[in-house]
CSV table of C-alpha atoms in Angstrom, one decimal:
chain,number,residue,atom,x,y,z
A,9,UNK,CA,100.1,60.6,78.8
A,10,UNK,CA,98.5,56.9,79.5
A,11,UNK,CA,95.3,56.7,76.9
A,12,UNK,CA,93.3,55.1,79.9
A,13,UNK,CA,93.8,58.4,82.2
A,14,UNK,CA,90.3,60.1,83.0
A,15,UNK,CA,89.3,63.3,81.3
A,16,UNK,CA,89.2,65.4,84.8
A,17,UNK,CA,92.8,64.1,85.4
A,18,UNK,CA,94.1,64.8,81.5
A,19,UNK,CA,92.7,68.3,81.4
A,20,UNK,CA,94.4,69.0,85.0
A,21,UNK,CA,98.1,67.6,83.8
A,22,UNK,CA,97.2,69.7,80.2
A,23,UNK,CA,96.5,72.4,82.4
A,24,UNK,CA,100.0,71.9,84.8
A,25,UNK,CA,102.7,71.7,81.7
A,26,UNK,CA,101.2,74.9,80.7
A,27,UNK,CA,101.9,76.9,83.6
A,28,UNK,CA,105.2,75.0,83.3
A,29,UNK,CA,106.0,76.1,79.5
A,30,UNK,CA,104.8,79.5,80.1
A,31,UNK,CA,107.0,80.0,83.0
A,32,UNK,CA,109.9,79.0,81.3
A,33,UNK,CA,111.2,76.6,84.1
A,34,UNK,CA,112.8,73.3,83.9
A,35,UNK,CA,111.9,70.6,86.2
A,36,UNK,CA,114.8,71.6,88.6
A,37,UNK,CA,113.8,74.6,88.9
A,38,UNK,CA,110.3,73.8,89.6
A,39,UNK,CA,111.4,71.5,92.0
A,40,UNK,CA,113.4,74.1,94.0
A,41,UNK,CA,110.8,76.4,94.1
A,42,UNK,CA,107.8,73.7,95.2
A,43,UNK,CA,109.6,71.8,97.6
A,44,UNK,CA,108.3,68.5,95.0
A,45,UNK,CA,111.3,66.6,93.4
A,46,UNK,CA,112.1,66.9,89.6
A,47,UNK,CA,111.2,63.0,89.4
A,48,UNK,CA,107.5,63.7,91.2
A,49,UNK,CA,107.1,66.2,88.5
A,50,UNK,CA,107.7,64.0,85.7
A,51,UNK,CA,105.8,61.6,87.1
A,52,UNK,CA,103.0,64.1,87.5
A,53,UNK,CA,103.0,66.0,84.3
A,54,UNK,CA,103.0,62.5,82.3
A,55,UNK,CA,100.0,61.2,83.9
A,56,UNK,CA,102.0,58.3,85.7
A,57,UNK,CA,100.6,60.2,89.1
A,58,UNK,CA,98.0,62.3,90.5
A,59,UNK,CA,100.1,65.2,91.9
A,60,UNK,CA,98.8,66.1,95.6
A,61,UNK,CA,96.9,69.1,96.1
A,62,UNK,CA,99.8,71.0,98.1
A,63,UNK,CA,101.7,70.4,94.6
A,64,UNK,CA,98.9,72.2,92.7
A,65,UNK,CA,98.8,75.1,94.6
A,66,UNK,CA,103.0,75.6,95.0
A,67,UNK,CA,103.4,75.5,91.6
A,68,UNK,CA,100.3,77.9,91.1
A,69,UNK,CA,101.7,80.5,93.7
A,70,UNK,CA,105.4,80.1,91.8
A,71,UNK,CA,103.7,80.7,88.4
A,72,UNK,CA,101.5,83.3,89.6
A,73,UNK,CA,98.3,81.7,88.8
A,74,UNK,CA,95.2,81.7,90.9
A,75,UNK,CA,94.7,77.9,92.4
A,76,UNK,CA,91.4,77.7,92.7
A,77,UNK,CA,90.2,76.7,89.6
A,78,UNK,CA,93.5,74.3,89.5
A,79,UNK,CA,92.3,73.2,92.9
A,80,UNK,CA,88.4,72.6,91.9
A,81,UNK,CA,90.0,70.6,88.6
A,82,UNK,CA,92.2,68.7,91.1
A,83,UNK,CA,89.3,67.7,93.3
A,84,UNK,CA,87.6,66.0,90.4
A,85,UNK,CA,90.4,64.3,89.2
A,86,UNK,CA,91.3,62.9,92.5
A,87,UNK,CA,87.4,61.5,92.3
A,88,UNK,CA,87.9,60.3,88.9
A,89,UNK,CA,90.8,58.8,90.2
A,90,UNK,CA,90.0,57.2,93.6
A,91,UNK,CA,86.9,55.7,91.4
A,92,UNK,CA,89.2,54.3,88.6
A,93,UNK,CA,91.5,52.2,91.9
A,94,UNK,CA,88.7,50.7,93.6
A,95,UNK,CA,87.1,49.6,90.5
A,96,UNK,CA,90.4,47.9,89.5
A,97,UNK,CA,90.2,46.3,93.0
A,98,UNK,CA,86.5,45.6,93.4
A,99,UNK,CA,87.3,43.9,89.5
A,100,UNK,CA,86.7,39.9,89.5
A,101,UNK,CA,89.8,37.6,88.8
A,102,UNK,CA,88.9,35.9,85.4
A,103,UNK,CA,87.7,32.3,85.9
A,104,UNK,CA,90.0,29.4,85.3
A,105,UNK,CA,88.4,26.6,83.6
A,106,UNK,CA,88.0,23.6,86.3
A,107,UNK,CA,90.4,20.4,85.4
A,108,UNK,CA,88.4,17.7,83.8
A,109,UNK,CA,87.4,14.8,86.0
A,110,UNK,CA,89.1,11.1,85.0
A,111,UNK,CA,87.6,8.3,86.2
A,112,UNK,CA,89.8,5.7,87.5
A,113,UNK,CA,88.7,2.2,87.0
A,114,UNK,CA,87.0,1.1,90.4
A,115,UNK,CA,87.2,3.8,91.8
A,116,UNK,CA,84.1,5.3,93.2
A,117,UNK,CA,83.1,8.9,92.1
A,118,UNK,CA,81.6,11.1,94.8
A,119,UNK,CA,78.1,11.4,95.3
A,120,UNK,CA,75.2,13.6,94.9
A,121,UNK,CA,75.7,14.9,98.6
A,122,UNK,CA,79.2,15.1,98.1
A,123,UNK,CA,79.3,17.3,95.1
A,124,UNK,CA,76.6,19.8,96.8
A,125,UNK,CA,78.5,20.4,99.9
A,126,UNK,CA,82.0,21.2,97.7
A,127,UNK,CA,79.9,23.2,95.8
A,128,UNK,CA,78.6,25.1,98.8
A,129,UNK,CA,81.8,25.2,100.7
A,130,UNK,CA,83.4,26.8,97.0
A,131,UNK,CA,80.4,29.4,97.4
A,132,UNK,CA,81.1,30.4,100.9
A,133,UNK,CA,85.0,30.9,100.0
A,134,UNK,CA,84.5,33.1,97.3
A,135,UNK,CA,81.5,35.3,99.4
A,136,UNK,CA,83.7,35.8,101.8
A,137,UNK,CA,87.0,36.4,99.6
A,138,UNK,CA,84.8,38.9,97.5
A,139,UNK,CA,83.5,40.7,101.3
A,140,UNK,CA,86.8,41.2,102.6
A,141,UNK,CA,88.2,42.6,99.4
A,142,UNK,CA,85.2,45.4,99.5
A,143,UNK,CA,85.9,46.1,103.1
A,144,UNK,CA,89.1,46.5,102.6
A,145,UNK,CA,88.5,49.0,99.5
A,146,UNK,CA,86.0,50.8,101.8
A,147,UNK,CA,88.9,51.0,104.9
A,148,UNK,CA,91.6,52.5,102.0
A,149,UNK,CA,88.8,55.2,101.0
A,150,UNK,CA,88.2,56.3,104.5
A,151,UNK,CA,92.1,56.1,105.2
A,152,UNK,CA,92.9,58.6,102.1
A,153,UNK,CA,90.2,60.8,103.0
A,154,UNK,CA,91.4,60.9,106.4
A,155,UNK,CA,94.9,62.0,105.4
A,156,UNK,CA,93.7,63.9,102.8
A,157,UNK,CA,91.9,66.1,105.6
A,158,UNK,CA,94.7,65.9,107.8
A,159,UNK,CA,97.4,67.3,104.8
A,160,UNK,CA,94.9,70.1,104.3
A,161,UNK,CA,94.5,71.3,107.9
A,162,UNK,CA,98.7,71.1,108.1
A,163,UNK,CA,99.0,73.3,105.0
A,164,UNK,CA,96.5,75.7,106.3
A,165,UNK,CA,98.5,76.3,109.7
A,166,UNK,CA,102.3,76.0,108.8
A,167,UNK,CA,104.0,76.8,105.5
A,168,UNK,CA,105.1,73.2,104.7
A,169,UNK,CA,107.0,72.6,101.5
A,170,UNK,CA,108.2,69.2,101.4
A,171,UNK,CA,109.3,66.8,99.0
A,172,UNK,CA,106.6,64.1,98.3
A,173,UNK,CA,108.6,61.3,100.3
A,174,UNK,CA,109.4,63.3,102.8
A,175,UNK,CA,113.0,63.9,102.0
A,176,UNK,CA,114.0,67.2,102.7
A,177,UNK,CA,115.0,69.5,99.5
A,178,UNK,CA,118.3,71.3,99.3
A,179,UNK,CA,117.8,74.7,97.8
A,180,UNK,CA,119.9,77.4,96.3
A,181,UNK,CA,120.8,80.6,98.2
A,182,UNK,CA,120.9,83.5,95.6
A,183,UNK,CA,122.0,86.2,97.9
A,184,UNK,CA,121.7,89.6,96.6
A,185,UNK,CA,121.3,92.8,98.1
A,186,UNK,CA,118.6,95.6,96.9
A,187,UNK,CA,117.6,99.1,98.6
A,188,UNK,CA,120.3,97.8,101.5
A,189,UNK,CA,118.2,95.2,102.5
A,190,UNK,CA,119.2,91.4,101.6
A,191,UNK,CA,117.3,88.9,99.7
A,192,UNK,CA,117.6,85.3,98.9
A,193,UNK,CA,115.4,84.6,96.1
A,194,UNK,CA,113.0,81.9,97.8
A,195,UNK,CA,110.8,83.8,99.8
A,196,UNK,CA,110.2,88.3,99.9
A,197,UNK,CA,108.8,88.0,103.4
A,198,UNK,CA,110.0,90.0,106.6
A,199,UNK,CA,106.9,89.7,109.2
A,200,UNK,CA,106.0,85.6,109.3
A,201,UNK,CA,106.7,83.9,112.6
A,202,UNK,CA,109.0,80.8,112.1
A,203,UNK,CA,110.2,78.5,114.9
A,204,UNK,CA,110.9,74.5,115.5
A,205,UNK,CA,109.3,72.1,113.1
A,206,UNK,CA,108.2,74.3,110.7
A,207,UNK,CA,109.0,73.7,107.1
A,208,UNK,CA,109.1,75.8,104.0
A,209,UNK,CA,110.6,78.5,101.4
A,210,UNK,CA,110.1,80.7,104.3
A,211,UNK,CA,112.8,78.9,106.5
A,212,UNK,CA,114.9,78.1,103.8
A,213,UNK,CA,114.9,81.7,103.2
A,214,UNK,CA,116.1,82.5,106.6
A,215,UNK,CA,118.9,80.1,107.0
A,216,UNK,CA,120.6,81.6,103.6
A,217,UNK,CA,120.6,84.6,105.7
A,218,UNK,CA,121.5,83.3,108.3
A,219,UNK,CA,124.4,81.7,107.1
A,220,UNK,CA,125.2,84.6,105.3
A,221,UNK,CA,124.8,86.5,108.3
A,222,UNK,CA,127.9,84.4,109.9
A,223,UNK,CA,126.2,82.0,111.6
A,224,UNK,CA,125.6,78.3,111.3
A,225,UNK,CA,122.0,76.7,110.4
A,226,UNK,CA,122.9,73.6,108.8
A,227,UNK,CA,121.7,72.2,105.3
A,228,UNK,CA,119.8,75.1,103.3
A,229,UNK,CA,116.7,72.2,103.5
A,230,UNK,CA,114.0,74.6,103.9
A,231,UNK,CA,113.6,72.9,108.0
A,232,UNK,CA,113.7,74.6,110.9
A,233,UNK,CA,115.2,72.5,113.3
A,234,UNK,CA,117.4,72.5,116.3
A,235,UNK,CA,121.1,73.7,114.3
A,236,UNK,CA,118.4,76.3,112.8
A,237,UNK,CA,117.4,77.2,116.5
A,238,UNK,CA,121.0,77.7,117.6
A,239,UNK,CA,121.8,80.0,114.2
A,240,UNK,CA,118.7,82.3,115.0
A,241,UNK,CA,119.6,82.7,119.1
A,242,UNK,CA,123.4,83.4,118.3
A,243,UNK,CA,122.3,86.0,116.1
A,244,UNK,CA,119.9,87.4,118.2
A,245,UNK,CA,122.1,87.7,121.0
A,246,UNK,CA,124.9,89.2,119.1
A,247,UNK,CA,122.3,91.6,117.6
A,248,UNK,CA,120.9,92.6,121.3
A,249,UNK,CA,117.2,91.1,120.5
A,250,UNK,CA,114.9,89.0,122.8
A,251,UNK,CA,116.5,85.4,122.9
A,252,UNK,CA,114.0,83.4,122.2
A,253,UNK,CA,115.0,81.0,119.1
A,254,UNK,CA,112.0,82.7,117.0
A,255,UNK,CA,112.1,84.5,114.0
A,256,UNK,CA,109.9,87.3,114.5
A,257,UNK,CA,109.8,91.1,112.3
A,258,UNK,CA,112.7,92.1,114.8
A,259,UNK,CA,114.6,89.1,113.6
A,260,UNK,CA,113.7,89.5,109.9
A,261,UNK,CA,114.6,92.8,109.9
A,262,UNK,CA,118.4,91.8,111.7
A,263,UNK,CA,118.6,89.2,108.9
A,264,UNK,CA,117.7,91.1,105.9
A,265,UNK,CA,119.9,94.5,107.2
A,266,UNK,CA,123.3,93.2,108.0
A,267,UNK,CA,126.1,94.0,106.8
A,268,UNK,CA,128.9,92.2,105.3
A,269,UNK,CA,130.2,89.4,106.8
């Protein structure tokens, strides 16, 4: 890890490749089971990154460790962090020594006046230069914090498990079938409401049954968008329930209890 990373933000990436070695995933793995790609991961558990805080807690909830003490360390690493980049910005350029003056035979040199109103002019240039670089330091801070508050409110109402540029992750159906109900591997549940433009193990669980279920819900990308929307009212229909392109308990049950294609 870089030597120059702050303690908060070492201990947090010590902490990560922990859960990682203890679970006894690779970084594929991880990556289909957090929505984050193998390269963010690397990145992440090297130091190269701060991982966001909806990265934490995935890989918490896949490792089956509590995230909030993860989450408490990740807030002061993200201080740590934030502090280290505007420092860096707020840093002076190093001077540049000015280029000797040569007097050129009869030639007049500037006068007294002279000199003092370049030197004031070179004052005001580098007041200002130095103010607008703070202000703009000040407008990134508030803009982070801002989308930081905004990324916590969406993870709070919708199950959203996204790759960190917003490239949708293909995941792996591993269909099996226990007690005569089926299963996919990403996701147990059989009560949680899904519908258009929500993102997550969840869906991604839904269209592998789905699509094992006959019907066609496009990429296995964890999105529930319209091809997913047409997959869950086909199957509804053909299964007698409410057509409403939801996937509600009635529809989780359908999925989970058909039979073989």
């Amino acid at each position: 890890m870089p030597a120059e990373l702050p303690p908060p933000a070492r201990q947090l990436m010590v902490r990560l490749r922990g859960l990682k070695d203890r679970s006894g995933l690779s970084s594929r793995q991880l990556a289909a089971r957090t929505g984050y790609s193998a390269k963010s991961w690397q990145r992440y558990l090297n130091g190269r990154s701060l991982p966001p805080q909806e990265a934490v807690a995935a890989m918490s909830r896949v490792c089956g460790e509590d995230p909030a003490r993860l989450l408490a360390l990740h807030e002061s690493a993200a201080e740590c962090w934030s502090e280290g980049r505007q420092a860096a910005a707020r840093a002076p350029e190093s001077p540049t020594a000015a280029p000797a003056q040569v007097q050129v035979p009869g030639e007049r040199q500037p006068s007294g006046r002279h000199l003092r109103a370049a030197l004031i002019a070179a004052t005001v240039v580098t007041v200002l230069s130095v103010s607008v670089a703070l202000l703009l330091a000040v407008r990134l801070t508030e803009a982070r914090t801002q989308l930081a508050h905004q990324r916590e409110e969406a993870v709070a109402t919708a199950p959203a498990t996204v790759s960190e540029t917003l490239v949708p992750v293909i995941y792996t159906c591993r269909m099996e079938r226990r007690d005569g109900r089926w299963r996919a591997g990403l996701s147990p549940t059989a009560d949680m409401l899904l519908s258009n433009t929500q993102v997550g193990l969840e869906v991604a669980e839904a269209q592998c049954l789905l699509r094992r279920a006959g019907t066609v819900p496009g990429d296995i990308d964890g999105v529930f968008g319209p091809k997913t929307r047409r997959a869950v009212e086909h199957l509804q229909k053909r299964n007698g329930l409410i057509v409403n392109g939801v996937i509600d308990p009635p529809t989780w049950n359908a999925l989970r209890e058909a039979g073989p294609t």
